[in-house]
Coordinates of C-alpha atoms and ligand atoms in Angstrom, one line a residue:
Chain C
M1 CA -38.1 209.3 -18.4
T2 CA -39.1 207.7 -21.7
I3 CA -35.4 207.4 -22.6
I4 CA -34.8 205.3 -19.5
L5 CA -37.8 203.2 -20.4
F6 CA -36.3 202.5 -23.9
D7 CA -32.8 202.1 -22.5
G8 CA -34.0 199.7 -19.9
L9 CA -36.3 197.6 -22.0
I10 CA -34.0 197.4 -25.1
Y11 CA -30.9 196.6 -23.0
A12 CA -32.8 194.1 -20.9
S13 CA -34.3 192.4 -23.9
V14 CA -30.9 192.2 -25.7
L15 CA -29.4 190.7 -22.5
A16 CA -32.2 188.2 -22.3
V17 CA -31.6 187.0 -25.9
L18 CA -27.9 186.6 -25.1
C19 CA -28.7 184.8 -21.9
V20 CA -30.9 182.4 -23.7
G21 CA -28.1 181.5 -26.1
L22 CA -25.6 181.2 -23.3
S23 CA -27.9 178.9 -21.3
L24 CA -28.8 176.8 -24.3
T25 CA -25.1 176.1 -25.2
Y26 CA -24.4 175.5 -21.5
K27 CA -27.2 173.0 -21.3
I28 CA -25.9 171.1 -24.3
T29 CA -22.2 171.2 -23.8
S30 CA -21.9 171.8 -20.0
V31 CA -19.3 174.5 -20.8
P32 CA -20.0 178.1 -19.9
N33 CA -19.0 179.9 -23.1
F34 CA -16.9 183.0 -22.3
A35 CA -16.8 183.9 -26.0
H36 CA -20.6 184.2 -26.2
T37 CA -20.5 188.0 -26.3
S38 CA -18.1 188.1 -29.2
F39 CA -20.9 186.6 -31.3
A40 CA -22.9 189.7 -30.5
I41 CA -20.0 192.1 -31.3
L42 CA -19.7 190.4 -34.7
G43 CA -23.4 191.2 -35.2
M44 CA -22.6 194.8 -34.3
Y45 CA -20.0 195.0 -37.0
M46 CA -22.3 193.3 -39.5
A47 CA -24.7 196.1 -38.8
L48 CA -22.0 198.7 -39.4
I49 CA -20.8 197.1 -42.6
M50 CA -24.3 196.7 -44.0
S51 CA -25.4 200.2 -43.2
K52 CA -22.4 202.5 -43.4
V53 CA -20.2 200.6 -45.8
L54 CA -22.7 199.0 -48.1
G55 CA -25.3 201.6 -47.7
M56 CA -28.2 199.2 -47.2
S57 CA -30.9 199.2 -44.5
V58 CA -29.5 198.4 -41.2
Y59 CA -32.4 196.0 -40.6
L60 CA -31.0 193.8 -43.4
A61 CA -28.1 193.2 -41.0
L62 CA -30.4 191.1 -38.8
P63 CA -30.4 188.0 -41.1
V64 CA -26.8 188.6 -42.1
A65 CA -25.7 188.8 -38.5
F66 CA -27.8 185.7 -37.7
A67 CA -26.0 183.7 -40.4
A68 CA -22.5 185.1 -39.7
S69 CA -22.6 184.7 -35.9
G70 CA -24.4 181.4 -36.2
A71 CA -21.6 180.1 -38.4
L72 CA -19.0 181.4 -36.0
A73 CA -20.7 179.6 -33.1
L74 CA -21.0 176.5 -35.2
F75 CA -17.3 176.6 -36.0
M76 CA -16.5 177.1 -32.3
Y77 CA -18.5 174.1 -31.3
Y78 CA -17.6 171.8 -34.1
G79 CA -14.0 172.8 -34.6
I80 CA -13.0 173.3 -31.0
I81 CA -15.4 172.3 -28.2
R82 CA -16.5 169.0 -29.7
I83 CA -12.9 167.9 -30.5
L84 CA -11.8 168.7 -27.0
Q85 CA -14.7 166.8 -25.5
K86 CA -14.0 163.8 -27.7
K87 CA -10.5 163.8 -26.2
K88 CA -12.2 163.9 -22.7
S89 CA -10.7 167.3 -21.8
S90 CA -11.5 168.5 -18.4
L91 CA -14.0 171.3 -17.7
I92 CA -11.2 173.7 -16.9
S93 CA -9.4 173.2 -20.2
L94 CA -12.8 173.6 -22.0
I95 CA -13.4 176.9 -20.2
I96 CA -9.9 178.1 -21.0
A97 CA -10.5 177.2 -24.6
T98 CA -13.6 179.4 -24.7
L99 CA -11.6 182.2 -23.1
A100 CA -8.9 181.7 -25.6
F101 CA -11.4 181.8 -28.4
D102 CA -12.8 185.0 -26.9
M103 CA -9.4 186.7 -27.0
F104 CA -8.9 185.5 -30.5
M105 CA -12.2 187.0 -31.5
I106 CA -11.5 190.3 -29.8
G107 CA -8.4 190.5 -31.9
V108 CA -10.3 189.7 -35.0
L109 CA -13.0 192.2 -34.2
N110 CA -10.4 194.9 -33.6
I111 CA -8.9 194.1 -37.0
I112 CA -12.3 194.4 -38.6
A113 CA -12.9 197.7 -36.8
D114 CA -9.6 199.2 -37.9
G115 CA -10.0 197.7 -41.4
I116 CA -13.4 199.5 -41.8
R117 CA -12.0 202.8 -40.5
N118 CA -8.9 202.7 -42.7
T119 CA -10.5 201.5 -45.9
Y120 CA -13.9 203.3 -45.8
Q121 CA -13.2 206.2 -43.4
V122 CA -16.2 205.2 -41.3
N123 CA -16.0 205.6 -37.5
S124 CA -15.8 202.1 -36.3
R125 CA -15.3 202.5 -32.6
D126 CA -17.9 203.5 -30.1
F127 CA -20.1 203.9 -33.0
T128 CA -23.9 204.1 -32.9
L129 CA -26.4 203.6 -35.7
R130 CA -29.2 205.2 -33.7
S131 CA -29.5 208.1 -36.3
L132 CA -30.3 205.6 -39.0
D133 CA -33.3 204.2 -37.3
I134 CA -36.9 205.2 -38.1
V135 CA -38.7 206.9 -35.3
I136 CA -42.5 206.4 -35.5
G137 CA -44.4 209.6 -34.8
G138 CA -41.4 211.9 -35.3
D139 CA -39.1 213.2 -32.7
G140 CA -39.8 211.8 -29.2
G141 CA -41.8 209.0 -30.8
L142 CA -41.5 205.3 -30.8
P143 CA -38.2 204.1 -32.3
L144 CA -38.5 201.1 -34.6
V145 CA -35.6 199.3 -33.0
F146 CA -37.6 199.2 -29.7
I147 CA -40.5 197.5 -31.5
V148 CA -38.2 195.1 -33.3
T149 CA -36.4 194.2 -30.0
M150 CA -39.6 193.5 -28.2
V151 CA -40.9 191.4 -31.1
L152 CA -37.7 189.5 -31.3
L153 CA -37.8 188.6 -27.6
A154 CA -41.5 187.7 -27.7
G155 CA -40.9 185.7 -30.8
L156 CA -38.0 183.9 -29.2
A157 CA -40.0 183.0 -26.1
F158 CA -42.9 181.7 -28.1
G159 CA -40.7 180.2 -30.8
L160 CA -38.6 178.2 -28.4
Y161 CA -41.7 177.0 -26.6
Y162 CA -43.1 175.8 -29.9
L163 CA -39.9 174.2 -30.9
L164 CA -39.1 172.4 -27.7
Y165 CA -42.6 171.3 -26.7
R166 CA -44.6 171.1 -29.9
T167 CA -42.3 169.6 -32.5
S168 CA -40.7 166.2 -32.5
F169 CA -37.4 167.8 -33.4
G170 CA -37.6 169.9 -30.2
M171 CA -38.6 166.9 -28.2
S172 CA -35.6 165.0 -29.6
M173 CA -33.5 168.0 -28.6
R174 CA -34.7 167.9 -25.0
G175 CA -34.1 164.1 -25.0
A176 CA -30.6 164.5 -26.4
I177 CA -29.8 167.0 -23.8
E178 CA -31.0 164.7 -21.0
N179 CA -29.4 161.5 -22.2
E180 CA -27.3 161.7 -25.3
S181 CA -26.5 158.0 -25.7
L182 CA -30.1 156.9 -25.2
A183 CA -31.1 159.4 -27.9
Q184 CA -28.5 157.9 -30.2
T185 CA -29.7 154.4 -29.7
L186 CA -33.1 155.6 -30.6
G187 CA -31.8 156.8 -33.9
I188 CA -31.4 160.5 -33.2
N189 CA -28.4 162.2 -34.7
T190 CA -27.4 164.2 -31.7
R191 CA -24.5 165.8 -33.4
T192 CA -26.9 167.5 -35.9
I193 CA -29.1 168.7 -33.0
F194 CA -26.3 170.1 -31.0
C195 CA -24.8 171.8 -34.0
F196 CA -28.2 173.4 -34.7
A197 CA -28.5 174.6 -31.1
W198 CA -25.1 176.2 -31.2
F199 CA -25.9 177.8 -34.6
L200 CA -29.1 179.1 -33.2
S201 CA -27.6 180.6 -30.1
G202 CA -24.8 182.2 -32.0
G203 CA -27.2 183.6 -34.6
L204 CA -29.5 185.0 -31.9
A205 CA -26.5 186.7 -30.3
G206 CA -25.6 188.2 -33.6
M207 CA -29.1 189.7 -34.0
A208 CA -28.9 191.0 -30.4
G209 CA -25.6 192.7 -31.4
V210 CA -27.3 194.5 -34.3
L211 CA -30.1 195.8 -32.1
M212 CA -27.6 196.8 -29.5
S213 CA -25.6 199.0 -31.9
M214 CA -28.8 200.6 -33.1
W215 CA -29.6 202.1 -29.7
F216 CA -26.4 202.0 -27.7
Q217 CA -22.9 201.8 -29.0
G218 CA -20.9 199.2 -30.8
D219 CA -17.3 198.5 -29.9
P220 CA -15.0 195.4 -29.5
S221 CA -14.5 196.2 -25.9
L222 CA -18.2 195.5 -25.2
A223 CA -17.4 191.8 -25.4
A224 CA -15.7 192.0 -22.1
I225 CA -18.0 194.6 -20.6
M226 CA -21.2 192.7 -21.3
L227 CA -19.8 189.3 -20.2
P228 CA -20.6 189.8 -16.4
S229 CA -24.1 190.9 -17.3
I230 CA -25.0 187.9 -19.4
F231 CA -23.5 185.5 -16.9
A232 CA -25.4 187.3 -14.2
G233 CA -28.6 187.0 -16.1
S234 CA -28.1 183.3 -16.9
I235 CA -27.2 182.6 -13.3
V236 CA -30.2 184.5 -11.9
G237 CA -32.3 182.4 -14.3
G238 CA -30.7 179.1 -13.2
F239 CA -28.2 178.7 -16.1
S240 CA -29.9 175.6 -17.6
S241 CA -33.3 176.8 -18.5
V242 CA -34.1 179.0 -21.5
Y243 CA -37.1 180.5 -19.7
G244 CA -35.1 181.2 -16.6
A245 CA -32.6 182.9 -18.9
I246 CA -35.2 185.2 -20.3
L247 CA -36.4 186.2 -16.8
G248 CA -32.9 186.5 -15.5
G249 CA -31.7 188.6 -18.4
L250 CA -34.7 191.0 -18.2
L251 CA -34.2 191.3 -14.4
V252 CA -30.5 192.0 -14.5
G253 CA -30.8 194.3 -17.6
I254 CA -33.5 196.4 -16.0
S255 CA -31.8 196.6 -12.6
E256 CA -28.6 197.7 -14.4
V257 CA -30.2 200.6 -16.2
V258 CA -32.7 201.7 -13.6
G259 CA -30.3 201.1 -10.7
T260 CA -27.6 203.1 -12.4
S261 CA -29.9 206.0 -13.1
V262 CA -31.3 206.0 -9.6
L263 CA -27.7 206.0 -8.2
I264 CA -26.8 208.9 -10.5
D265 CA -29.7 210.9 -9.1
L266 CA -28.6 210.1 -5.6
L267 CA -24.8 210.2 -5.8
G268 CA -23.8 211.9 -9.0
Y269 CA -22.3 210.9 -12.3
W270 CA -19.2 209.4 -10.8
V271 CA -21.1 206.1 -10.3
I272 CA -21.4 205.4 -14.0
P273 CA -18.1 203.4 -14.2
Y274 CA -19.3 201.2 -11.3
R275 CA -22.4 200.0 -13.2
P276 CA -21.0 196.4 -13.6
V277 CA -21.2 196.1 -9.8
I278 CA -25.0 195.6 -10.2
P279 CA -24.8 192.3 -12.2
F280 CA -22.1 191.1 -9.9
I281 CA -24.3 191.7 -6.9
A282 CA -27.2 190.0 -8.6
M283 CA -24.9 187.0 -9.3
I284 CA -23.7 186.8 -5.7
V285 CA -27.1 187.2 -4.1
T286 CA -28.5 184.5 -6.4
L287 CA -25.7 182.0 -5.7
L288 CA -26.1 182.6 -2.0
V289 CA -29.8 182.7 -1.6
L290 CA -31.2 180.6 -4.6
P291 CA -28.3 178.7 -6.2
G292 CA -30.6 177.0 -8.7
G293 CA -31.8 180.4 -9.9
L294 CA -35.4 181.6 -10.4
I295 CA -36.3 178.5 -12.3
Q296 CA -35.6 176.5 -9.2
L297 CA -38.7 177.8 -7.7
I298 CA -40.8 176.2 -10.4
T299 CA -38.9 173.0 -10.8
K300 CA -38.9 172.3 -7.1
Y301 CA -42.6 172.3 -7.0
K302 CA -42.8 170.2 -10.1
K303 CA -40.3 167.6 -8.7
R304 CA -42.3 167.3 -5.5
K305 CA -45.4 166.6 -7.5
N306 CA -43.6 164.0 -9.7
I307 CA -42.3 162.2 -6.7
T308 CA -45.7 161.9 -5.2
M309 CA -47.2 160.6 -8.4
K310 CA -44.4 158.0 -8.8
K311 CA -44.9 156.8 -5.2
A312 CA -48.6 156.4 -5.8
E313 CA -47.9 154.4 -9.0
E314 CA -45.5 152.1 -7.2
E315 CA -47.7 151.5 -4.2
K316 CA -50.5 150.5 -6.5
E317 CA -48.4 147.7 -8.0
G318 CA -46.2 147.0 -5.0
S319 CA -43.1 146.9 -7.1
K320 CA -39.7 147.8 -5.6
E321 CA -37.8 150.4 -7.5
E322 CA -34.1 151.0 -7.7
E323 CA -32.7 154.4 -8.0
D324 CA -31.3 155.0 -11.5
G325 CA -27.6 154.9 -11.8
V326 CA -25.5 156.3 -14.6
G327 CA -24.9 154.7 -17.9
A328 CA -26.8 153.9 -21.1
Chain V
M1 CA -34.9 167.9 -38.9
A2 CA -36.8 166.8 -42.0
S3 CA -33.9 164.6 -42.9
S4 CA -33.6 162.9 -39.6
R5 CA -37.4 162.3 -39.6
N6 CA -37.2 160.8 -43.1
A7 CA -34.4 158.6 -42.1
L8 CA -36.5 157.4 -39.1
G9 CA -39.7 157.1 -41.0
G10 CA -38.0 155.3 -43.9
S11 CA -36.4 152.8 -41.6
S12 CA -39.8 151.5 -40.4
S13 CA -40.9 150.7 -43.8
D14 CA -37.7 149.2 -45.1
S15 CA -36.7 147.4 -42.0
G16 CA -39.1 144.7 -43.0
S17 CA -37.6 144.4 -46.4
S18 CA -34.0 144.7 -45.1
G19 CA -35.0 141.9 -42.8
R20 CA -36.2 139.8 -45.6
S21 CA -33.3 140.5 -47.9
G22 CA -31.1 140.0 -44.9
S23 CA -32.3 136.5 -44.2
S24 CA -32.1 135.5 -47.8
N25 CA -28.7 137.2 -48.2
N26 CA -26.9 135.3 -45.6
G27 CA -28.6 132.2 -46.8
G28 CA -29.0 130.3 -43.5
G29 CA -26.5 132.6 -41.8
H30 CA -27.2 134.2 -38.5
A31 CA -29.1 137.4 -37.8
I32 CA -26.3 138.6 -35.6
E33 CA -22.8 137.3 -36.1
I34 CA -20.0 138.6 -33.9
K35 CA -16.5 137.3 -34.5
D36 CA -13.5 137.5 -32.3
L37 CA -14.6 140.7 -30.7
A38 CA -12.3 142.7 -28.4
C39 CA -13.8 145.9 -26.9
G40 CA -14.0 148.0 -23.8
Y41 CA -14.0 151.6 -22.6
G42 CA -10.8 153.5 -23.4
K43 CA -7.9 151.6 -22.1
N44 CA -10.0 149.3 -20.1
Q45 CA -10.6 146.2 -22.2
V46 CA -13.7 144.3 -21.1
L47 CA -14.5 141.7 -23.8
H48 CA -11.8 139.3 -25.1
G49 CA -12.2 137.3 -28.2
V50 CA -15.9 137.0 -28.0
D51 CA -17.7 134.9 -30.7
F52 CA -21.5 135.2 -30.7
S53 CA -24.4 134.5 -32.9
A54 CA -28.1 134.8 -32.7
D55 CA -30.9 133.8 -35.1
L56 CA -34.2 135.0 -36.3
S57 CA -37.3 133.7 -34.5
K58 CA -35.1 132.6 -31.6
I59 CA -34.5 134.0 -28.1
T60 CA -30.9 134.1 -27.3
A61 CA -30.0 134.7 -23.6
I62 CA -26.8 136.1 -22.2
V63 CA -26.1 135.3 -18.6
G64 CA -23.1 135.8 -16.3
S65 CA -22.3 137.5 -13.0
N66 CA -22.2 141.2 -12.4
G67 CA -19.5 142.9 -14.4
S68 CA -18.9 139.9 -16.6
G69 CA -19.5 142.1 -19.7
K70 CA -23.1 141.3 -20.7
S71 CA -24.1 144.9 -21.1
T72 CA -20.9 145.7 -22.9
L73 CA -21.6 143.0 -25.5
L74 CA -24.9 144.7 -26.3
K75 CA -23.3 148.1 -26.2
A76 CA -20.7 146.9 -28.7
L77 CA -23.5 146.1 -31.2
F78 CA -24.7 149.6 -30.8
G79 CA -21.4 151.4 -31.1
L80 CA -21.5 152.5 -27.4
C81 CA -18.1 151.1 -26.5
D82 CA -14.7 151.1 -28.3
V83 CA -14.2 148.1 -30.6
K84 CA -10.5 147.2 -30.8
S85 CA -10.7 144.2 -33.1
G86 CA -13.2 141.8 -34.5
S87 CA -16.3 142.2 -36.6
I88 CA -20.0 142.6 -36.0
Q89 CA -22.6 141.7 -38.6
A90 CA -26.3 142.1 -38.5
L91 CA -28.7 140.6 -41.1
G92 CA -25.7 140.0 -43.3
R93 CA -24.4 143.6 -43.2
D94 CA -21.3 144.8 -41.4
I95 CA -22.1 147.3 -38.6
T96 CA -18.8 147.3 -36.7
H97 CA -18.1 150.9 -37.3
I98 CA -21.5 152.4 -38.0
P99 CA -22.3 155.4 -35.7
T100 CA -24.8 154.7 -33.0
H101 CA -27.7 156.8 -34.3
A102 CA -27.6 155.0 -37.7
I103 CA -27.7 151.5 -36.4
L104 CA -31.5 151.5 -36.1
N105 CA -31.6 151.7 -39.9
Y106 CA -30.1 148.2 -40.0
G107 CA -33.2 146.7 -38.4
I108 CA -31.9 146.5 -34.8
S109 CA -33.0 148.2 -31.7
Y110 CA -31.7 148.2 -28.2
M111 CA -33.3 148.7 -24.8
A112 CA -30.7 149.8 -22.3
Q113 CA -30.4 148.4 -18.8
R114 CA -30.9 151.8 -17.2
K115 CA -32.1 155.2 -18.2
N116 CA -33.9 153.8 -21.1
V117 CA -36.6 156.5 -21.3
F118 CA -36.3 160.3 -21.2
Q119 CA -37.3 161.1 -17.7
D120 CA -38.2 164.8 -18.3
L121 CA -40.4 164.1 -21.3
T122 CA -44.0 162.9 -21.0
L123 CA -44.9 159.5 -22.4
R124 CA -46.3 161.0 -25.5
E125 CA -43.2 163.1 -26.0
N126 CA -41.0 160.1 -25.5
L127 CA -42.9 158.3 -28.2
A128 CA -42.9 161.3 -30.5
V129 CA -39.1 161.4 -30.3
V130 CA -38.9 158.0 -31.9
A131 CA -42.1 157.9 -34.0
G132 CA -42.8 161.5 -34.9
R133 CA -45.8 163.3 -33.4
Q134 CA -48.5 161.8 -35.6
R135 CA -47.5 158.2 -35.1
A136 CA -46.9 158.6 -31.3
D137 CA -50.3 157.4 -30.3
R138 CA -50.4 154.4 -32.5
A139 CA -47.2 153.2 -31.0
M140 CA -49.2 152.5 -27.9
D141 CA -51.4 149.9 -29.5
H142 CA -49.6 147.1 -27.8
F143 CA -49.4 148.8 -24.5
P144 CA -52.9 149.7 -23.4
E145 CA -51.6 149.7 -19.8
L146 CA -49.8 153.0 -20.4
L147 CA -52.7 154.9 -22.0
P148 CA -53.8 156.7 -18.8
F149 CA -50.3 158.2 -18.4
L150 CA -49.7 159.6 -21.8
D151 CA -49.3 163.2 -20.7
R152 CA -47.3 162.5 -17.5
P153 CA -43.5 162.9 -17.3
A154 CA -41.8 159.5 -17.6
V155 CA -40.1 160.2 -14.2
T156 CA -43.4 159.7 -12.5
L157 CA -43.8 156.1 -13.8
S158 CA -43.2 153.0 -11.7
G159 CA -40.3 150.7 -12.7
G160 CA -42.6 148.3 -14.6
Q161 CA -44.4 151.0 -16.4
R162 CA -41.1 152.6 -17.4
Q163 CA -39.8 149.3 -18.9
L164 CA -43.1 149.0 -20.9
L165 CA -42.6 152.5 -22.2
A166 CA -39.0 151.7 -23.2
M167 CA -40.3 148.6 -25.0
A168 CA -43.0 150.6 -26.8
M169 CA -40.3 153.1 -27.9
I170 CA -38.0 150.5 -29.5
L171 CA -40.9 148.6 -31.1
V172 CA -41.9 151.7 -33.1
H173 CA -39.7 150.8 -36.1
N174 CA -40.6 147.1 -36.2
P175 CA -37.0 146.0 -35.7
K176 CA -36.0 142.5 -36.8
I177 CA -33.5 142.3 -34.1
M178 CA -34.2 143.4 -30.5
L179 CA -31.6 143.6 -27.7
F180 CA -33.0 143.7 -24.2
D181 CA -30.6 144.4 -21.3
E182 CA -32.2 143.1 -18.1
P183 CA -35.7 144.2 -18.9
T184 CA -37.0 142.7 -15.7
A185 CA -34.3 144.0 -13.3
A186 CA -35.8 145.4 -10.1
L187 CA -39.4 144.5 -11.1
S188 CA -41.8 142.5 -9.0
P189 CA -42.3 138.9 -10.3
K190 CA -45.7 139.9 -11.6
N191 CA -44.3 142.8 -13.7
A192 CA -41.3 140.7 -14.8
D193 CA -43.8 138.1 -16.1
I194 CA -45.7 140.8 -18.0
I195 CA -42.5 142.0 -19.7
I196 CA -41.2 138.5 -20.5
E197 CA -44.7 137.5 -21.9
K198 CA -44.5 140.6 -24.2
I199 CA -41.1 139.6 -25.4
K200 CA -42.2 136.0 -26.1
N201 CA -45.2 137.2 -28.0
L202 CA -43.1 139.5 -30.1
N203 CA -40.9 136.5 -30.9
A204 CA -43.8 134.2 -31.7
E205 CA -45.7 136.7 -33.9
H206 CA -42.9 138.4 -35.9
D207 CA -40.0 135.9 -36.2
N208 CA -37.8 138.4 -34.5
C209 CA -34.3 137.8 -33.3
I210 CA -34.3 138.5 -29.6
V211 CA -31.2 138.8 -27.4
L212 CA -32.0 138.9 -23.7
V213 CA -29.6 139.7 -21.0
E214 CA -30.9 138.3 -17.8
Q215 CA -29.7 138.3 -14.2
N216 CA -32.1 135.6 -13.2
V217 CA -30.5 132.5 -14.8
K218 CA -33.3 130.0 -14.2
Y219 CA -35.7 132.5 -15.7
A220 CA -33.5 133.0 -18.7
L221 CA -32.9 129.4 -19.4
R222 CA -36.5 128.5 -19.1
N223 CA -37.4 131.1 -21.8
C224 CA -34.6 130.9 -24.3
D225 CA -33.6 128.8 -27.3
K226 CA -29.9 129.4 -26.9
V227 CA -27.7 130.7 -24.1
Y228 CA -24.3 132.4 -23.8
L229 CA -22.5 132.3 -20.4
L230 CA -20.0 135.1 -20.0
A231 CA -17.3 135.3 -17.3
S232 CA -14.8 138.2 -17.1
G233 CA -15.3 139.1 -20.7
H234 CA -14.9 135.6 -22.1
V235 CA -17.6 133.3 -23.5
V236 CA -17.4 130.1 -21.4
Y237 CA -20.5 128.5 -22.8
G238 CA -22.5 129.0 -25.9
G239 CA -25.3 126.7 -27.1
D240 CA -28.5 124.9 -26.0
P241 CA -29.7 125.8 -22.5
E242 CA -30.2 122.2 -21.2
P243 CA -26.5 121.0 -21.2
L244 CA -25.6 124.2 -19.3
L245 CA -28.1 123.3 -16.6
N246 CA -26.9 119.8 -16.4
D247 CA -23.2 120.7 -16.4
K248 CA -22.7 120.7 -12.6
D249 CA -19.2 122.2 -13.0
L250 CA -20.2 125.3 -15.0
A251 CA -23.5 125.7 -13.2
S252 CA -21.9 125.8 -9.8
K253 CA -18.9 127.8 -10.8
Y254 CA -20.6 130.6 -12.7
L255 CA -24.3 130.4 -11.9
G256 CA -24.3 129.7 -8.2
M257 CA -26.6 126.7 -8.7
Ligands
ATP401 N1 -18.9 153.2 -19.2 C1 -17.9 152.4 -18.7 N2 -16.7 152.9 -18.6 C2 -15.7 152.1 -18.1 N3 -15.9 150.9 -17.7 C3 -17.1 150.3 -17.8 C4 -18.2 151.1 -18.3 N4 -19.3 150.3 -18.2 C5 -18.9 149.1 -17.7 N5 -17.6 149.1 -17.5 C6 -16.8 148.0 -16.9 O1 -16.9 146.9 -17.8 C7 -17.1 145.7 -17.1 C8 -18.3 145.0 -17.6 O2 -19.5 145.8 -17.3 P1 -20.9 145.4 -17.9 O3 -21.8 146.5 -17.6 O4 -20.8 144.9 -19.3 O5 -21.3 144.2 -16.9 P2 -22.6 143.4 -16.8 O6 -22.3 142.0 -17.1 O7 -23.7 144.0 -17.7 O8 -22.9 143.6 -15.3 P3 -24.4 143.7 -14.6 O9 -24.9 142.4 -14.4 O10 -24.0 144.4 -13.3 O11 -25.2 144.6 -15.4 C9 -17.1 146.1 -15.6 O12 -15.9 145.7 -15.1 C10 -17.3 147.5 -15.6 O13 -16.5 148.1 -14.6
MG402 MG1 -25.4 145.0 -17.3

């Protein structure tokens, strides 16, 4: 029972962190990044290299993975997405570009995996670093990775709130996301902001990968296996809100783990390979019932309130107001 | 973040000096000087061979029918459209190819025709974006009308209030040159008067160079020192307002008077 609890909470939190990054880059670039999970797999291999190859504490891999995956995401944005967007590429070509980058990264990660095995004789496929972790209170106690994962997720939720709503950099970030050219005319270097956001979401994914490999397994194939889950989590959350993404990621993650274990009890072990059906169902149900995701429930209410306030203001001064068009 | 804030913070203190050095630099030259400008959006060229100048402590109006290229001219100054040829100088410095976000540092600011505030941000946050959190409240000194709404999202403002907020935002850095694109569009006459009064006060108090795009020609001509008339991307008149009003030909052809 406790194992399912740890499984569910760690997996769900890791998923939530990944969904936050995916939603953040989607909000900024309007491109769903199909290579987002490969940032996490890079983090897994950073964990393997730090611990098994270099013999250091696996927790040291957290900052290293943050930097490495962040740099990779930055390269992807600055070297590929931004250039295509400057050339006014269509959304389809941008999506295909992220898919292509994903395939490229899977190749690279496989090379890394084989390189580690051949050079250092370390198992580099379906590896787990769980045995390296510290368990507080001895066998059956509290694994440190569980605490670190919870702290990371809570820190992320609070940190993002602080960044976006309490610092002028975060406010500029929200402004730049809403209206890039207005932000620029007001002196905000939107390129720096977007690069920062891509770096951050890549780096977070890298850390999520480290934590993943410390409880579950690490393997290049996870890039494809986890993709439906992080898209499902982001879609359930609304795909453009970081808080929606946390909620959606947690929900999808927990239903995957708990749902599968319930189904195993009911139907037998043969259901395990069908686990990805759960995120797909979550995705489909959300798109059918609540296309704007969970966050829509909140924004709907807020919007209604804003419209009433605006109407009141205008009635007071009797001005006629045009609806805003597009343009700077 | 620190660097961008420094760049912003620095600009407010040295925009005064850049203005001063600028006016002495160009020794009687213009605050804005555009020469033979051709620009547009991608393949669609909008402005053709436009010459334009505007001076400190003057209000320069740009008039013309819808689609004549008034907004495009202001956007060209701010690097928001593609310049094909020609040059743009501000306070004696060439800004033709300066990236948009850096233009503020040359002592110019620009209030767009539409979407000129961040809708999802509160008033306070809108100001914090341009002024930093500490100075946000001080930016409201000239706009007591807006004080009751500081913590409301800008989307809840009325049209007039929103234009005032947009003005407050571009005034934060004490720009020497201010570009206003139809600041009174879609406002009631009362609100339009408030906005125009603010602009005239700015001009009188600070020797600013103000460029005003106005749909309402009579309004514009009454309030400006110099006027440009644009038609399909060409300047068809540039100079004092009176002759334009008296020129029956131009007035009837382009201004519908
Ligand atoms: N972002 C854009 N992309 C392509 N073409 C544009 C863009 N903005 C404007 N144009 C074109 O440039 C021309 C001039 O537009 P501009 O906005 O400068 O006119 P304007 O004089 O400001 O008109 P209005 O009085 O309606 O504001 C128009 O023909 C318009 O179709
Ligand atoms: Mg216009």
